[in-house]
PDB file of C-alpha atoms in Angstrom:
ATOM      1  CA  ASP A   1       0.085  -0.064   0.041  1.00 82.00           C
ATOM      2  CA  VAL A   2       1.142   3.471  -0.883  1.00 87.00           C
ATOM      3  CA  THR A   3      -0.371   6.581   0.781  1.00 88.00           C
ATOM      4  CA  PRO A   4       1.000   9.796  -0.426  1.00 89.00           C
ATOM      5  CA  GLU A   5       1.730  12.085   2.590  1.00 85.00           C
ATOM      6  CA  PRO A   6       1.665  15.927   1.941  1.00 83.00           C
ATOM      7  CA  GLU A   7       4.637  16.851   4.045  1.00 81.00           C
ATOM      8  CA  ASN A   8       6.811  14.632   1.843  1.00 80.00           C
ATOM      9  CA  THR A   9       8.503  17.080  -0.530  1.00 73.00           C
ATOM     10  CA  LYS A  10       9.804  14.291  -2.725  1.00 81.00           C
ATOM     11  CA  GLN A  11       6.900  12.008  -3.687  1.00 91.00           C
ATOM     12  CA  MET A  12       8.795   8.769  -4.363  1.00 95.00           C
ATOM     13  CA  TYR A  13       7.934   5.490  -2.905  1.00 95.00           C
ATOM     14  CA  VAL A  14       8.765   1.998  -3.387  1.00 96.00           C
ATOM     15  CA  ALA A  15       5.477   0.453  -4.398  1.00 96.00           C
ATOM     16  CA  PHE A  16       6.616  -3.230  -4.124  1.00 96.00           C
ATOM     17  CA  ARG A  17       9.533  -5.567  -5.561  1.00 97.00           C
ATOM     18  CA  ILE A  18       9.834  -8.122  -8.190  1.00 96.00           C
ATOM     19  CA  SER A  19      11.970 -11.084  -8.046  1.00 96.00           C
ATOM     20  CA  ASP A  20      12.637 -13.549 -10.771  1.00 95.00           C
ATOM     21  CA  GLU A  21      12.402 -16.470  -8.258  1.00 96.00           C
ATOM     22  CA  ASP A  22       9.739 -15.177  -5.883  1.00 96.00           C
ATOM     23  CA  GLY A  23       7.326 -12.920  -8.028  1.00 97.00           C
ATOM     24  CA  LEU A  24       5.773  -9.948  -6.404  1.00 97.00           C
ATOM     25  CA  LEU A  25       7.097  -9.077  -3.076  1.00 97.00           C
ATOM     26  CA  PRO A  26       6.568  -6.367  -0.290  1.00 96.00           C
ATOM     27  CA  ALA A  27       8.193  -3.273  -0.810  1.00 95.00           C
ATOM     28  CA  ASP A  28      10.297  -3.940   2.329  1.00 95.00           C
ATOM     29  CA  ASN A  29      11.590  -7.003   1.094  1.00 95.00           C
ATOM     30  CA  PRO A  30      15.155  -6.521  -0.034  1.00 94.00           C
ATOM     31  CA  ALA A  31      15.188  -9.963  -2.291  1.00 94.00           C
ATOM     32  CA  GLY A  32      13.534  -8.021  -5.506  1.00 94.00           C
ATOM     33  CA  ARG A  33      14.230  -5.207  -7.523  1.00 96.00           C
ATOM     34  CA  PRO A  34      12.164  -2.149  -6.555  1.00 97.00           C
ATOM     35  CA  ILE A  35       9.222  -0.860  -8.515  1.00 98.00           C
ATOM     36  CA  VAL A  36       9.255   3.005  -7.869  1.00 97.00           C
ATOM     37  CA  LEU A  37       6.113   5.045  -7.697  1.00 97.00           C
ATOM     38  CA  GLN A  38       6.704   8.922  -8.426  1.00 96.00           C
ATOM     39  CA  ILE A  39       4.045  11.598  -7.887  1.00 95.00           C
ATOM     40  CA  GLU A  40       4.356  14.923  -9.196  1.00 92.00           C
ATOM     41  CA  VAL A  41       1.881  17.538  -7.902  1.00 86.00           C
ATOM     42  CA  PRO A  42       1.953  20.852  -9.979  1.00 78.00           C
ATOM     43  CA  GLU A  43       2.080  23.871  -7.717  1.00 75.00           C
ATOM     44  CA  ASP A  44      -0.801  25.460  -9.198  1.00 65.00           C
ATOM     45  CA  SER A  45      -3.163  22.536  -9.010  1.00 58.00           C
ATOM     46  CA  VAL A  46      -4.782  23.381  -5.982  1.00 53.00           C
ATOM     47  CA  ALA A  47      -3.277  26.608  -4.723  1.00 50.00           C
ATOM     48  CA  SER A  48      -6.292  28.737  -5.853  1.00 48.00           C
ATOM     49  CA  MET A  49      -8.720  27.188  -3.700  1.00 51.00           C
ATOM     50  CA  GLN A  50      -9.767  28.030  -0.312  1.00 53.00           C
ATOM     51  CA  ASP A  51      -8.369  26.000   2.431  1.00 55.00           C
ATOM     52  CA  ALA A  52     -11.033  25.018   5.163  1.00 57.00           C
ATOM     53  CA  SER A  53      -8.471  23.527   7.585  1.00 56.00           C
ATOM     54  CA  GLY A  54      -8.530  25.316  11.001  1.00 59.00           C
ATOM     55  CA  ARG A  55     -11.764  27.313  10.550  1.00 61.00           C
ATOM     56  CA  LYS A  56     -14.774  27.117  12.871  1.00 65.00           C
ATOM     57  CA  SER A  57     -18.063  28.227  11.987  1.00 63.00           C
ATOM     58  CA  THR A  58     -21.490  28.273  13.582  1.00 73.00           C
ATOM     59  CA  LYS A  59     -23.282  27.858  10.327  1.00 83.00           C
ATOM     60  CA  LYS A  60     -23.907  24.113   8.879  1.00 90.00           C
ATOM     61  CA  GLN A  61     -20.815  23.400   6.600  1.00 92.00           C
ATOM     62  CA  ILE A  62     -20.194  20.546   4.227  1.00 93.00           C
ATOM     63  CA  PHE A  63     -16.651  19.658   4.002  1.00 93.00           C
ATOM     64  CA  TYR A  64     -14.962  18.102   0.610  1.00 93.00           C
ATOM     65  CA  ARG A  65     -11.474  16.948  -0.200  1.00 93.00           C
ATOM     66  CA  ILE A  66     -10.713  18.405  -3.681  1.00 93.00           C
ATOM     67  CA  PRO A  67      -8.005  16.087  -5.356  1.00 94.00           C
ATOM     68  CA  ALA A  68      -4.621  17.351  -6.690  1.00 92.00           C
ATOM     69  CA  THR A  69      -4.339  16.584 -10.335  1.00 93.00           C
ATOM     70  CA  SER A  70      -1.061  14.617 -10.144  1.00 94.00           C
ATOM     71  CA  THR A  71       1.396  13.138 -12.839  1.00 95.00           C
ATOM     72  CA  VAL A  72       2.067   9.706 -11.557  1.00 96.00           C
ATOM     73  CA  ARG A  73       5.096   7.617 -12.972  1.00 97.00           C
ATOM     74  CA  ILE A  74       6.186   3.896 -12.199  1.00 98.00           C
ATOM     75  CA  PHE A  75       9.681   2.917 -12.991  1.00 98.00           C
ATOM     76  CA  ASP A  76      11.646  -0.331 -12.718  1.00 96.00           C
ATOM     77  CA  ALA A  77      15.309   1.065 -12.118  1.00 88.00           C
ATOM     78  CA  GLU A  78      15.767   3.614 -14.687  1.00 90.00           C
ATOM     79  CA  GLU A  79      13.167   2.707 -17.252  1.00 97.00           C
ATOM     80  CA  MET A  80       9.796   4.338 -16.794  1.00 98.00           C
ATOM     81  CA  LEU A  81       6.931   1.759 -17.415  1.00 98.00           C
ATOM     82  CA  LEU A  82       4.079   3.944 -17.218  1.00 98.00           C
ATOM     83  CA  GLN A  83       2.937   7.860 -16.866  1.00 98.00           C
ATOM     84  CA  SER A  84      -0.480   9.205 -16.200  1.00 98.00           C
ATOM     85  CA  ARG A  85      -2.460  12.083 -14.818  1.00 97.00           C
ATOM     86  CA  ILE A  86      -4.520  11.056 -11.793  1.00 96.00           C
ATOM     87  CA  PRO A  87      -6.512  12.530  -9.043  1.00 96.00           C
ATOM     88  CA  VAL A  88      -4.520  12.307  -5.658  1.00 93.00           C
ATOM     89  CA  TYR A  89      -7.126  12.998  -2.824  1.00 92.00           C
ATOM     90  CA  GLN A  90      -4.482  12.798   0.021  1.00 91.00           C
ATOM     91  CA  LEU A  91      -2.674  15.681  -1.722  1.00 91.00           C
ATOM     92  CA  GLY A  92      -5.548  18.013  -2.236  1.00 91.00           C
ATOM     93  CA  LYS A  93      -7.278  20.735  -0.128  1.00 90.00           C
ATOM     94  CA  THR A  94     -10.079  20.401   1.895  1.00 92.00           C
ATOM     95  CA  VAL A  95     -12.789  23.147   1.136  1.00 92.00           C
ATOM     96  CA  SER A  96     -16.060  23.815   2.792  1.00 92.00           C
ATOM     97  CA  VAL A  97     -19.557  25.157   1.491  1.00 89.00           C
ATOM     98  CA  THR A  98     -21.616  26.898   4.209  1.00 88.00           C
ATOM     99  CA  PHE A  99     -25.439  26.738   3.829  1.00 85.00           C
TER     100      PHE A  99
END
């Protein structure tokens, strides 16, 4: 399992490992070669949205997490296997709507 952390400035994670003898292995098993997941979040993807963390209101509010549209790459050593743009909710902003 990979859970992106907003505090992590370099979003690179060993997603899992592959071994010719044992197949798929957990990320922490040194027997296989690492498959690395890189997440790149553009600075402007969620910067213009209002952040709702830490605010209190006496009115009714609905909170919603707007995902950061991120470029995700998967590498086997230096070879890029996949690149795609996907929403990553863990790296997005929490906004509120008051009603």
